[in-house]
mmCIF file of C-alpha atoms and ligand atoms in Angstrom:
data_model
loop_
_atom_site.group_PDB
_atom_site.id
_atom_site.type_symbol
_atom_site.label_atom_id
_atom_site.label_comp_id
_atom_site.label_asym_id
_atom_site.label_seq_id
_atom_site.Cartn_x
_atom_site.Cartn_y
_atom_site.Cartn_z
ATOM 1 C CA MET A 1 -0.045 0.005 0.062
ATOM 2 C CA SER A 2 1.238 3.554 -0.797
ATOM 3 C CA LYS A 3 2.255 5.855 1.864
ATOM 4 C CA ILE A 4 0.153 8.906 2.666
ATOM 5 C CA MET A 5 1.706 11.872 4.213
ATOM 6 C CA LYS A 6 0.341 14.878 5.899
ATOM 7 C CA VAL A 7 2.636 17.735 5.590
ATOM 8 C CA SER A 8 2.393 20.669 8.007
ATOM 9 C CA ARG A 9 3.806 24.184 7.057
ATOM 10 C CA ARG A 10 6.971 23.479 9.275
ATOM 11 C CA THR A 11 7.704 20.181 7.711
ATOM 12 C CA LEU A 12 7.087 21.582 4.291
ATOM 13 C CA LEU A 13 9.763 24.300 4.754
ATOM 14 C CA SER A 14 12.330 21.625 5.655
ATOM 15 C CA GLY A 15 11.717 20.195 2.139
ATOM 16 C CA ALA A 16 9.571 17.543 0.473
ATOM 17 C CA ALA A 17 12.178 14.848 1.043
ATOM 18 C CA GLY A 18 12.273 15.494 4.731
ATOM 19 C CA ALA A 19 8.570 15.502 4.750
ATOM 20 C CA ALA A 20 8.408 12.072 3.129
ATOM 21 C CA THR A 21 9.718 10.386 6.189
ATOM 22 C CA LEU A 22 6.852 11.804 8.181
ATOM 23 C CA ALA A 23 4.153 9.198 7.737
ATOM 24 C CA VAL A 24 1.071 10.244 9.662
ATOM 25 C CA THR A 25 -1.991 8.252 10.078
ATOM 26 C CA PRO A 26 -4.869 10.058 8.213
ATOM 27 C CA ARG A 27 -7.654 11.230 10.485
ATOM 28 C CA LEU A 28 -11.019 12.928 9.634
ATOM 29 C CA PHE A 29 -11.890 16.437 10.650
ATOM 30 C CA SER A 30 -15.307 17.358 11.959
ATOM 31 C CA PRO A 31 -17.296 19.660 9.640
ATOM 32 C CA ALA A 32 -16.976 22.538 12.209
ATOM 33 C CA ILE A 33 -13.221 22.301 12.152
ATOM 34 C CA ALA A 34 -13.260 21.802 8.398
ATOM 35 C CA GLN A 35 -14.726 25.380 7.695
ATOM 36 C CA ASN A 36 -11.818 27.087 9.417
ATOM 37 C CA ALA A 37 -9.238 24.515 8.218
ATOM 38 C CA PRO A 38 -6.694 25.276 5.685
ATOM 39 C CA LEU A 39 -7.189 24.474 2.038
ATOM 40 C CA LYS A 40 -6.449 20.804 1.501
ATOM 41 C CA VAL A 41 -4.182 20.188 -1.524
ATOM 42 C CA GLY A 42 -3.613 16.482 -2.500
ATOM 43 C CA LEU A 43 -0.292 15.792 -4.271
ATOM 44 C CA MET A 44 -0.523 12.284 -5.958
ATOM 45 C CA LEU A 45 2.810 11.716 -7.657
ATOM 46 C CA PRO A 46 5.480 9.167 -8.069
ATOM 47 C CA TYR A 47 7.996 9.659 -5.250
ATOM 48 C CA THR A 48 9.623 6.181 -6.054
ATOM 49 C CA GLY A 49 10.293 4.205 -9.179
ATOM 50 C CA THR A 50 11.525 5.215 -12.637
ATOM 51 C CA PHE A 51 9.596 8.532 -12.513
ATOM 52 C CA ALA A 52 10.569 9.416 -8.865
ATOM 53 C CA LYS A 53 12.669 12.460 -9.896
ATOM 54 C CA LEU A 54 9.915 13.748 -12.193
ATOM 55 C CA GLY A 55 7.418 13.681 -9.204
ATOM 56 C CA GLN A 56 9.953 15.305 -6.963
ATOM 57 C CA PHE A 57 10.468 18.171 -9.423
ATOM 58 C CA ILE A 58 6.757 18.763 -9.907
ATOM 59 C CA ASP A 59 6.428 18.852 -6.090
ATOM 60 C CA ASN A 60 9.234 21.273 -5.749
ATOM 61 C CA GLY A 61 7.852 23.496 -8.466
ATOM 62 C CA PHE A 62 4.503 23.608 -6.934
ATOM 63 C CA GLU A 63 6.036 24.385 -3.514
ATOM 64 C CA LEU A 64 8.239 27.211 -5.055
ATOM 65 C CA TYR A 65 5.021 29.043 -6.330
ATOM 66 C CA TYR A 66 3.344 28.528 -2.990
ATOM 67 C CA GLN A 67 6.337 29.845 -1.090
ATOM 68 C CA GLN A 68 6.507 32.958 -3.442
ATOM 69 C CA LYS A 69 2.912 33.640 -2.490
ATOM 70 C CA GLY A 70 3.766 33.839 1.227
ATOM 71 C CA LEU A 71 2.890 30.118 1.836
ATOM 72 C CA LYS A 72 -0.708 30.796 0.604
ATOM 73 C CA LEU A 73 -2.820 29.863 -2.449
ATOM 74 C CA GLY A 74 -5.737 32.205 -3.002
ATOM 75 C CA GLY A 75 -4.922 34.055 0.147
ATOM 76 C CA ARG A 76 -5.484 30.729 2.196
ATOM 77 C CA GLU A 77 -3.096 28.650 4.302
ATOM 78 C CA VAL A 78 -2.489 25.135 2.716
ATOM 79 C CA GLN A 79 -2.292 21.761 4.109
ATOM 80 C CA PHE A 80 -0.504 19.284 1.684
ATOM 81 C CA ILE A 81 -1.391 15.579 1.802
ATOM 82 C CA LYS A 82 0.928 13.632 -0.339
ATOM 83 C CA VAL A 83 0.637 10.172 -1.866
ATOM 84 C CA ASP A 84 3.302 8.203 -3.647
ATOM 85 C CA ASP A 85 1.533 6.681 -6.485
ATOM 86 C CA GLU A 86 4.500 4.735 -7.528
ATOM 87 C CA SER A 87 3.368 5.007 -11.224
ATOM 88 C CA LYS A 88 1.130 1.937 -10.698
ATOM 89 C CA PRO A 89 -2.123 2.118 -12.515
ATOM 90 C CA GLU A 90 -3.505 -0.756 -10.490
ATOM 91 C CA ALA A 91 -3.290 1.244 -7.125
ATOM 92 C CA ALA A 92 -4.491 4.507 -8.751
ATOM 93 C CA THR A 93 -8.283 4.303 -8.017
ATOM 94 C CA ASP A 94 -7.698 3.410 -4.291
ATOM 95 C CA ASN A 95 -5.059 6.139 -3.874
ATOM 96 C CA MET A 96 -7.323 8.684 -5.468
ATOM 97 C CA ASN A 97 -10.392 7.597 -3.353
ATOM 98 C CA ARG A 98 -8.394 8.019 -0.204
ATOM 99 C CA LEU A 99 -7.502 11.593 -1.110
ATOM 100 C CA VAL A 100 -11.059 12.357 -2.308
ATOM 101 C CA GLY A 101 -13.278 10.280 0.147
ATOM 102 C CA ARG A 102 -11.207 10.106 3.330
ATOM 103 C CA GLU A 103 -9.083 13.238 3.136
ATOM 104 C CA LYS A 104 -11.664 15.369 1.371
ATOM 105 C CA VAL A 105 -9.177 17.385 -0.338
ATOM 106 C CA ASP A 106 -10.131 20.585 -2.176
ATOM 107 C CA VAL A 107 -7.852 19.658 -5.247
ATOM 108 C CA VAL A 108 -5.770 16.781 -6.374
ATOM 109 C CA VAL A 109 -2.608 17.640 -8.291
ATOM 110 C CA GLY A 110 -1.291 14.544 -10.161
ATOM 111 C CA THR A 111 0.235 12.754 -11.848
ATOM 112 C CA VAL A 112 3.154 11.702 -14.083
ATOM 113 C CA HIS A 113 1.977 8.351 -15.640
ATOM 114 C CA SER A 114 -0.726 8.316 -18.196
ATOM 115 C CA GLY A 115 -2.353 5.054 -16.981
ATOM 116 C CA VAL A 116 -2.562 6.360 -13.396
ATOM 117 C CA ALA A 117 -3.813 9.784 -14.586
ATOM 118 C CA MET A 118 -6.799 7.985 -16.496
ATOM 119 C CA ALA A 119 -7.969 6.384 -13.296
ATOM 120 C CA MET A 120 -7.721 9.653 -11.473
ATOM 121 C CA VAL A 121 -9.688 11.452 -14.088
ATOM 122 C CA LYS A 122 -12.526 8.856 -13.735
ATOM 123 C CA VAL A 123 -12.682 9.464 -9.924
ATOM 124 C CA ALA A 124 -12.533 13.135 -10.393
ATOM 125 C CA ARG A 125 -15.445 13.158 -12.908
ATOM 126 C CA ASP A 126 -17.548 10.834 -10.686
ATOM 127 C CA THR A 127 -17.073 12.980 -7.517
ATOM 128 C CA LYS A 128 -16.679 16.436 -9.211
ATOM 129 C CA THR A 129 -13.250 16.863 -7.518
ATOM 130 C CA MET A 130 -10.918 19.430 -8.906
ATOM 131 C CA LEU A 131 -7.998 17.807 -10.682
ATOM 132 C CA ILE A 132 -4.915 19.528 -12.193
ATOM 133 C CA ILE A 133 -2.655 17.201 -14.027
ATOM 134 C CA PRO A 134 0.865 18.433 -13.990
ATOM 135 C CA ASN A 135 2.361 15.980 -16.389
ATOM 136 C CA ALA A 136 0.624 12.871 -17.734
ATOM 137 C CA GLY A 137 -0.216 13.362 -21.417
ATOM 138 C CA ALA A 138 -3.000 10.742 -21.912
ATOM 139 C CA ASN A 139 -4.947 12.237 -24.720
ATOM 140 C CA ASP A 140 -8.384 11.101 -23.389
ATOM 141 C CA ALA A 141 -7.887 13.180 -20.176
ATOM 142 C CA THR A 142 -8.721 16.294 -22.298
ATOM 143 C CA GLY A 143 -10.307 14.341 -25.051
ATOM 144 C CA ALA A 144 -13.072 11.710 -24.713
ATOM 145 C CA LEU A 145 -13.042 12.033 -20.889
ATOM 146 C CA CYS A 146 -12.665 15.769 -20.717
ATOM 147 C CA ALA A 147 -14.594 17.411 -17.777
ATOM 148 C CA PRO A 148 -15.114 20.964 -16.375
ATOM 149 C CA ASN A 149 -13.291 20.030 -13.143
ATOM 150 C CA VAL A 150 -10.227 18.552 -14.963
ATOM 151 C CA PHE A 151 -7.271 20.708 -16.106
ATOM 152 C CA ARG A 152 -3.828 20.005 -17.410
ATOM 153 C CA THR A 153 -0.859 22.284 -17.155
ATOM 154 C CA SER A 154 1.472 19.999 -19.094
ATOM 155 C CA PHE A 155 0.552 18.673 -22.610
ATOM 156 C CA SER A 156 -1.311 15.996 -24.394
ATOM 157 C CA ASN A 157 0.743 13.225 -25.750
ATOM 158 C CA TRP A 158 -0.402 14.051 -29.293
ATOM 159 C CA GLN A 159 0.792 17.674 -28.795
ATOM 160 C CA SER A 160 4.354 16.950 -27.666
ATOM 161 C CA THR A 161 5.356 14.851 -30.667
ATOM 162 C CA TYR A 162 3.064 15.690 -33.607
ATOM 163 C CA PRO A 163 5.291 18.695 -34.651
ATOM 164 C CA ALA A 164 8.366 16.376 -34.722
ATOM 165 C CA GLY A 165 7.028 14.443 -37.735
ATOM 166 C CA LYS A 166 7.283 17.349 -40.016
ATOM 167 C CA VAL A 167 10.497 18.777 -38.552
ATOM 168 C CA MET A 168 12.327 15.512 -39.186
ATOM 169 C CA PHE A 169 10.949 15.082 -42.709
ATOM 170 C CA ASP A 170 11.907 18.606 -43.539
ATOM 171 C CA ALA A 171 15.447 17.836 -42.235
ATOM 172 C CA GLY A 172 15.833 15.144 -44.987
ATOM 173 C CA ILE A 173 14.977 12.177 -42.866
ATOM 174 C CA LYS A 174 12.983 9.607 -45.057
ATOM 175 C CA ASN A 175 12.727 6.490 -42.929
ATOM 176 C CA VAL A 176 12.556 6.081 -39.088
ATOM 177 C CA VAL A 177 12.517 3.341 -36.492
ATOM 178 C CA THR A 178 10.446 4.118 -33.414
ATOM 179 C CA ILE A 179 11.042 2.776 -29.940
ATOM 180 C CA THR A 180 9.130 3.299 -26.775
ATOM 181 C CA TRP A 181 7.515 1.610 -23.682
ATOM 182 C CA ARG A 182 4.381 -0.284 -24.362
ATOM 183 C CA TYR A 183 1.565 1.830 -22.590
ATOM 184 C CA THR A 184 -0.596 4.799 -23.124
ATOM 185 C CA ALA A 185 2.025 7.500 -23.269
ATOM 186 C CA GLY A 186 4.389 5.595 -25.444
ATOM 187 C CA ALA A 187 1.718 4.453 -27.885
ATOM 188 C CA GLU A 188 0.091 7.947 -28.184
ATOM 189 C CA MET A 189 3.429 9.900 -28.602
ATOM 190 C CA ILE A 190 4.664 7.489 -31.314
ATOM 191 C CA SER A 191 1.367 7.484 -33.052
ATOM 192 C CA ALA A 192 1.116 11.309 -33.171
ATOM 193 C CA PHE A 193 4.789 11.506 -34.443
ATOM 194 C CA SER A 194 4.056 8.827 -37.133
ATOM 195 C CA GLU A 195 0.770 10.649 -38.265
ATOM 196 C CA ASN A 196 2.654 13.680 -39.236
ATOM 197 C CA PHE A 197 5.766 12.033 -40.442
ATOM 198 C CA THR A 198 3.905 9.696 -42.930
ATOM 199 C CA LYS A 199 1.635 12.678 -43.914
ATOM 200 C CA SER A 200 4.767 14.504 -44.908
ATOM 201 C CA GLY A 201 5.967 11.732 -46.908
ATOM 202 C CA GLY A 202 8.167 9.729 -44.497
ATOM 203 C CA LYS A 203 8.108 5.990 -43.876
ATOM 204 C CA ILE A 204 8.029 4.052 -40.521
ATOM 205 C CA VAL A 205 10.279 1.083 -40.967
ATOM 206 C CA GLU A 206 9.509 -0.690 -37.719
ATOM 207 C CA ASP A 207 7.932 0.061 -34.315
ATOM 208 C CA LEU A 208 9.931 -1.352 -31.431
ATOM 209 C CA THR A 209 8.469 -1.645 -27.904
ATOM 210 C CA LEU A 210 9.144 -3.100 -24.469
ATOM 211 C CA PRO A 211 6.937 -3.201 -21.273
ATOM 212 C CA PHE A 212 6.876 -0.289 -18.947
ATOM 213 C CA PRO A 213 9.123 0.317 -16.953
ATOM 214 C CA GLU A 214 11.657 -2.308 -18.321
ATOM 215 C CA VAL A 215 15.148 -1.151 -19.348
ATOM 216 C CA GLU A 216 16.602 -4.185 -21.138
ATOM 217 C CA PHE A 217 17.266 -2.310 -24.368
ATOM 218 C CA GLN A 218 20.099 -4.467 -25.815
ATOM 219 C CA ALA A 219 18.131 -6.649 -28.319
ATOM 220 C CA LEU A 220 16.163 -3.658 -29.567
ATOM 221 C CA ILE A 221 19.373 -1.607 -30.051
ATOM 222 C CA THR A 222 20.828 -4.475 -32.017
ATOM 223 C CA ARG A 223 17.717 -4.594 -34.243
ATOM 224 C CA ILE A 224 18.088 -0.805 -34.906
ATOM 225 C CA ALA A 225 21.594 -1.375 -36.041
ATOM 226 C CA THR A 226 20.573 -4.068 -38.398
ATOM 227 C CA LEU A 227 17.663 -2.059 -39.807
ATOM 228 C CA LYS A 228 19.905 1.151 -40.239
ATOM 229 C CA PRO A 229 17.073 3.780 -40.557
ATOM 230 C CA ASP A 230 17.908 7.393 -41.324
ATOM 231 C CA ALA A 231 17.023 8.199 -37.671
ATOM 232 C CA VAL A 232 15.332 6.796 -34.548
ATOM 233 C CA PHE A 233 12.442 8.498 -32.840
ATOM 234 C CA SER A 234 11.780 7.652 -29.151
ATOM 235 C CA PHE A 235 9.815 8.197 -25.948
ATOM 236 C CA PHE A 236 11.330 7.362 -22.603
ATOM 237 C CA ALA A 237 11.498 9.407 -19.512
ATOM 238 C CA GLY A 238 13.156 9.505 -16.051
ATOM 239 C CA GLY A 239 15.480 6.499 -15.149
ATOM 240 C CA GLY A 240 14.534 4.650 -18.309
ATOM 241 C CA ALA A 241 15.538 7.620 -20.422
ATOM 242 C CA VAL A 242 18.976 7.742 -18.666
ATOM 243 C CA LYS A 243 19.616 4.160 -19.436
ATOM 244 C CA PHE A 244 18.372 4.121 -23.129
ATOM 245 C CA VAL A 245 20.520 7.118 -24.028
ATOM 246 C CA LYS A 246 23.604 5.617 -22.358
ATOM 247 C CA ASP A 247 23.096 2.231 -24.005
ATOM 248 C CA TYR A 248 22.466 3.743 -27.314
ATOM 249 C CA ALA A 249 25.773 5.623 -27.159
ATOM 250 C CA ALA A 250 27.568 2.602 -25.682
ATOM 251 C CA ALA A 251 26.554 0.699 -28.881
ATOM 252 C CA GLY A 252 28.093 3.455 -30.875
ATOM 253 C CA LEU A 253 24.764 4.229 -32.637
ATOM 254 C CA ASN A 254 24.847 7.944 -31.661
ATOM 255 C CA LYS A 255 27.646 8.279 -34.263
ATOM 256 C CA THR A 256 25.898 6.784 -37.122
ATOM 257 C CA ILE A 257 21.963 6.965 -36.564
ATOM 258 C CA PRO A 258 20.645 10.353 -35.218
ATOM 259 C CA LEU A 259 18.492 9.876 -32.091
ATOM 260 C CA TYR A 260 15.370 12.040 -31.758
ATOM 261 C CA GLY A 261 12.386 11.923 -29.281
ATOM 262 C CA ALA A 262 9.857 13.500 -27.299
ATOM 263 C CA GLY A 263 11.741 16.088 -25.089
ATOM 264 C CA PHE A 264 11.240 13.944 -21.955
ATOM 265 C CA LEU A 265 14.153 11.804 -23.244
ATOM 266 C CA THR A 266 16.594 14.496 -22.297
ATOM 267 C CA ASP A 267 14.619 16.730 -19.802
ATOM 268 C CA GLY A 268 16.015 16.541 -16.194
ATOM 269 C CA THR A 269 18.109 13.632 -17.244
ATOM 270 C CA ILE A 270 21.343 15.239 -18.915
ATOM 271 C CA PRO A 271 23.317 15.340 -15.621
ATOM 272 C CA ALA A 272 23.001 11.510 -15.428
ATOM 273 C CA GLN A 273 23.325 10.975 -19.252
ATOM 274 C CA GLY A 274 26.489 13.011 -19.592
ATOM 275 C CA GLU A 275 28.254 12.983 -23.015
ATOM 276 C CA ALA A 276 25.880 10.292 -24.281
ATOM 277 C CA ALA A 277 23.109 12.921 -24.594
ATOM 278 C CA ASN A 278 25.162 15.421 -26.818
ATOM 279 C CA GLY A 279 23.365 16.092 -30.105
ATOM 280 C CA ILE A 280 20.051 14.475 -29.260
ATOM 281 C CA LYS A 281 17.230 16.546 -30.875
ATOM 282 C CA THR A 282 13.767 16.500 -29.358
ATOM 283 C CA THR A 283 10.543 18.495 -29.368
ATOM 284 C CA LEU A 284 8.818 19.860 -26.174
ATOM 285 C CA HIS A 285 6.933 22.843 -24.881
ATOM 286 C CA TYR A 286 10.172 24.015 -23.115
ATOM 287 C CA ALA A 287 13.828 24.615 -23.546
ATOM 288 C CA ASP A 288 16.366 25.370 -20.861
ATOM 289 C CA ASN A 289 17.680 28.531 -22.475
ATOM 290 C CA LEU A 290 14.326 30.368 -23.236
ATOM 291 C CA ASP A 291 15.338 33.887 -22.467
ATOM 292 C CA ASN A 292 11.811 35.230 -21.500
ATOM 293 C CA PRO A 293 11.854 37.167 -18.113
ATOM 294 C CA ALA A 294 9.513 34.535 -16.565
ATOM 295 C CA ASN A 295 11.966 31.605 -17.254
ATOM 296 C CA LEU A 296 15.047 33.485 -16.169
ATOM 297 C CA ALA A 297 13.443 34.385 -12.827
ATOM 298 C CA PHE A 298 11.942 30.774 -12.483
ATOM 299 C CA LEU A 299 15.371 29.132 -12.996
ATOM 300 C CA LYS A 300 17.060 31.469 -10.644
ATOM 301 C CA ALA A 301 14.415 30.917 -7.803
ATOM 302 C CA PHE A 302 14.413 27.153 -8.412
ATOM 303 C CA LYS A 303 18.093 26.912 -8.091
ATOM 304 C CA ALA A 304 18.086 29.101 -4.939
ATOM 305 C CA LYS A 305 15.382 26.821 -3.424
ATOM 306 C CA THR A 306 16.739 23.396 -4.324
ATOM 307 C CA GLY A 307 20.376 23.838 -5.556
ATOM 308 C CA LEU A 308 19.304 22.129 -8.768
ATOM 309 C CA ASP A 309 18.533 23.219 -12.315
ATOM 310 C CA GLY A 310 14.786 23.535 -13.112
ATOM 311 C CA ASP A 311 13.254 21.404 -15.801
ATOM 312 C CA ILE A 312 9.889 20.842 -17.636
ATOM 313 C CA TYR A 313 8.506 18.963 -14.749
ATOM 314 C CA ALA A 314 9.367 21.741 -12.254
ATOM 315 C CA VAL A 315 7.780 24.255 -14.636
ATOM 316 C CA GLN A 316 4.578 22.238 -14.870
ATOM 317 C CA GLY A 317 4.233 21.922 -11.064
ATOM 318 C CA TYR A 318 4.930 25.715 -10.747
ATOM 319 C CA ASP A 319 2.151 26.482 -13.327
ATOM 320 C CA ALA A 320 -0.302 23.947 -11.651
ATOM 321 C CA ALA A 321 -0.006 26.150 -8.535
ATOM 322 C CA ALA A 322 -0.281 29.297 -10.498
ATOM 323 C CA LEU A 323 -3.473 28.182 -12.305
ATOM 324 C CA PHE A 324 -5.175 27.075 -9.061
ATOM 325 C CA ASP A 325 -4.222 30.367 -7.414
ATOM 326 C CA ILE A 326 -5.878 32.135 -10.354
ATOM 327 C CA GLY A 327 -9.031 30.150 -9.731
ATOM 328 C CA LEU A 328 -9.064 30.549 -6.071
ATOM 329 C CA ASN A 329 -8.414 34.291 -6.190
ATOM 330 C CA ALA A 330 -11.512 34.694 -8.466
ATOM 331 C CA VAL A 331 -13.600 33.297 -5.520
ATOM 332 C CA GLY A 332 -11.892 34.814 -2.555
ATOM 333 C CA GLY A 333 -10.405 31.489 -1.706
ATOM 334 C CA ASP A 334 -13.719 29.598 -1.463
ATOM 335 C CA ALA A 335 -12.891 26.361 -3.323
ATOM 336 C CA LYS A 336 -16.384 25.239 -3.067
ATOM 337 C CA ALA A 337 -17.466 27.998 -5.592
ATOM 338 C CA GLN A 338 -16.538 25.561 -8.339
ATOM 339 C CA ASP A 339 -18.271 27.007 -11.332
ATOM 340 C CA LYS A 340 -16.727 30.461 -10.929
ATOM 341 C CA MET A 341 -13.386 29.079 -10.032
ATOM 342 C CA ILE A 342 -13.378 26.870 -13.282
ATOM 343 C CA ALA A 343 -14.441 29.802 -15.467
ATOM 344 C CA ALA A 344 -11.431 31.908 -14.119
ATOM 345 C CA MET A 345 -9.001 29.016 -14.683
ATOM 346 C CA GLY A 346 -10.317 28.274 -18.136
ATOM 347 C CA ALA A 347 -9.737 31.892 -19.137
ATOM 348 C CA ALA A 348 -6.401 32.163 -17.471
ATOM 349 C CA LYS A 349 -3.488 33.557 -19.480
ATOM 350 C CA ILE A 350 -0.308 32.626 -17.749
ATOM 351 C CA ASP A 351 3.098 34.052 -18.334
ATOM 352 C CA SER A 352 4.876 30.785 -17.835
ATOM 353 C CA PRO A 353 8.588 29.905 -17.890
ATOM 354 C CA ARG A 354 7.709 27.944 -21.140
ATOM 355 C CA GLY A 355 6.331 31.127 -22.871
ATOM 356 C CA PRO A 356 2.566 32.107 -23.267
ATOM 357 C CA LEU A 357 0.281 29.583 -21.764
ATOM 358 C CA SER A 358 -3.551 29.455 -22.220
ATOM 359 C CA PHE A 359 -6.186 26.608 -22.246
ATOM 360 C CA ASN A 360 -8.562 25.222 -24.865
ATOM 361 C CA LYS A 361 -12.144 24.282 -24.230
ATOM 362 C CA ALA A 362 -11.063 20.834 -22.948
ATOM 363 C CA HIS A 363 -8.621 22.575 -20.487
ATOM 364 C CA ASN A 364 -5.403 21.402 -22.280
ATOM 365 C CA PRO A 365 -2.625 23.946 -22.719
ATOM 366 C CA ILE A 366 -2.256 25.865 -26.066
ATOM 367 C CA GLN A 367 1.476 26.415 -26.122
ATOM 368 C CA ASN A 368 4.469 26.425 -28.392
ATOM 369 C CA ILE A 369 6.390 23.241 -29.185
ATOM 370 C CA TYR A 370 10.083 23.977 -29.415
ATOM 371 C CA LEU A 371 12.711 21.932 -31.279
ATOM 372 C CA ARG A 372 15.740 21.642 -29.063
ATOM 373 C CA GLU A 373 19.197 20.040 -29.169
ATOM 374 C CA VAL A 374 21.491 18.874 -26.345
ATOM 375 C CA ARG A 375 24.483 21.128 -26.311
ATOM 376 C CA ASN A 376 26.607 22.273 -23.460
ATOM 377 C CA GLY A 377 24.934 20.019 -20.926
ATOM 378 C CA ARG A 378 21.419 21.404 -21.657
ATOM 379 C CA ASN A 379 18.384 21.329 -23.934
ATOM 380 C CA GLU A 380 19.057 24.441 -26.204
ATOM 381 C CA LEU A 381 16.516 26.040 -28.274
ATOM 382 C CA VAL A 382 16.886 25.368 -32.074
ATOM 383 C CA SER A 383 13.661 26.849 -33.383
ATOM 384 C CA ILE A 384 9.867 26.877 -32.658
ATOM 385 C CA ALA A 385 8.797 23.555 -34.211
ATOM 386 C CA GLN A 386 5.157 24.738 -34.140
ATOM 387 C CA ALA A 387 3.703 27.859 -32.569
ATOM 388 C CA ALA A 388 0.643 27.832 -30.290
ATOM 389 C CA VAL A 389 -0.144 24.111 -30.860
ATOM 390 C CA ASP A 390 -3.711 23.254 -29.812
ATOM 391 C CA ASP A 391 -4.606 19.552 -29.173
ATOM 392 C CA PRO A 392 -7.698 18.477 -31.263
ATOM 393 C CA ALA A 393 -9.460 17.212 -28.069
ATOM 394 C CA ARG A 394 -10.893 14.347 -29.956
ATOM 395 C CA GLY A 395 -14.231 13.188 -28.422
ATOM 396 C CA CYS A 396 -14.427 16.119 -25.961
ATOM 397 C CA LYS A 397 -18.113 17.180 -25.654
ATOM 398 C CA LEU A 398 -17.401 20.530 -23.695
ATOM 399 C CA ALA A 399 -18.462 23.591 -25.712
HETATM 400 C C1 PHB B 1 3.063 9.816 -19.262
HETATM 401 O O1 PHB B 1 2.864 8.699 -18.901
HETATM 402 O O2 PHB B 1 2.030 10.448 -19.883
HETATM 403 C C2 PHB B 1 4.358 10.497 -19.271
HETATM 404 C C3 PHB B 1 5.315 10.022 -18.414
HETATM 405 C C4 PHB B 1 6.588 10.680 -18.283
HETATM 406 C C5 PHB B 1 6.787 11.672 -19.119
HETATM 407 C C6 PHB B 1 5.853 12.114 -20.093
HETATM 408 C C7 PHB B 1 4.532 11.567 -20.050
HETATM 409 O O3 PHB B 1 7.961 12.375 -19.059
#
């Protein structure tokens, strides 16, 4: 069973890692106390496993925004309840029900893994709980299963890789082997890339997959060497991305077959990948050296707080807090005034570190997708692959 953690203001100040050791048995508040109680924010994220660092950076980004607002959101004090979802879809409904049913949180912020997020969306729809997704790209979350109370401050899987199909074809690449984990995010990111690449005139030679979160890449890398495509397009993230990029370089393929991917392949992972990451080109809604004032201020503040370089996960967590703050401010901190809060969040225009951020009718971000290349140990901006990309929100019935 996953750990549930109540985090007081004092433990929060000592950092999320410190707080993680503070496992407290959940208890219920009486309605009278609840009225004066602080706002309850559930953070359901992976704090262990291959996506642990991603969860931690989202957490840190969220916390940074809240600290910058004087330890308040919408003018209210906040109590955090953190759940480690371990990126396990089979535990997701129970974890979400604990936050919603037992803890009665005002909002859930989570998660990273698409399969876990889909279970969370279903509970959020059924219980009308506010849900802000700070990473997971599952297309249906802002597609067929869209709901007024569900927002995303990250991306749809379609959105993150669709632009790469045209960019790669225009760079003279005619045939590609794809490689990813066999689960929602991998399938949807490869499908969107392939949709645009083949429409542009390119050919997919072979789609290679392995189960999530396995990292035994050797046989698949050998297969790529045999097929000799013009390039490889991939989706891996977190610990798996570190290992894949290192294995690819160790096999010498980085010298002969250019490696491309969704930007998660190299975001937050370069310190661990080292030289093996040099020259990898990816598409994402962020680049480390975006020189807009919001990004410069964010990176400086994140470094001051954590001693670490910010990445897209930290940005998405930061923007999740900003979006909820906008909603709460519109209702004087009364999270029960959901309709008005949702209207304000839907109309939000955020000056994000990633560039301009607004939301479509399904509450998925409209944002630039950048082409980046790993140089000098960071994801440097090459060009805007596609400006103001809007997910088609296939199947969403919201007007
Ligand atoms: C996902 O499962 O949607 C996912 C996970 C990790 C990423 C991006 C997407 O970096």
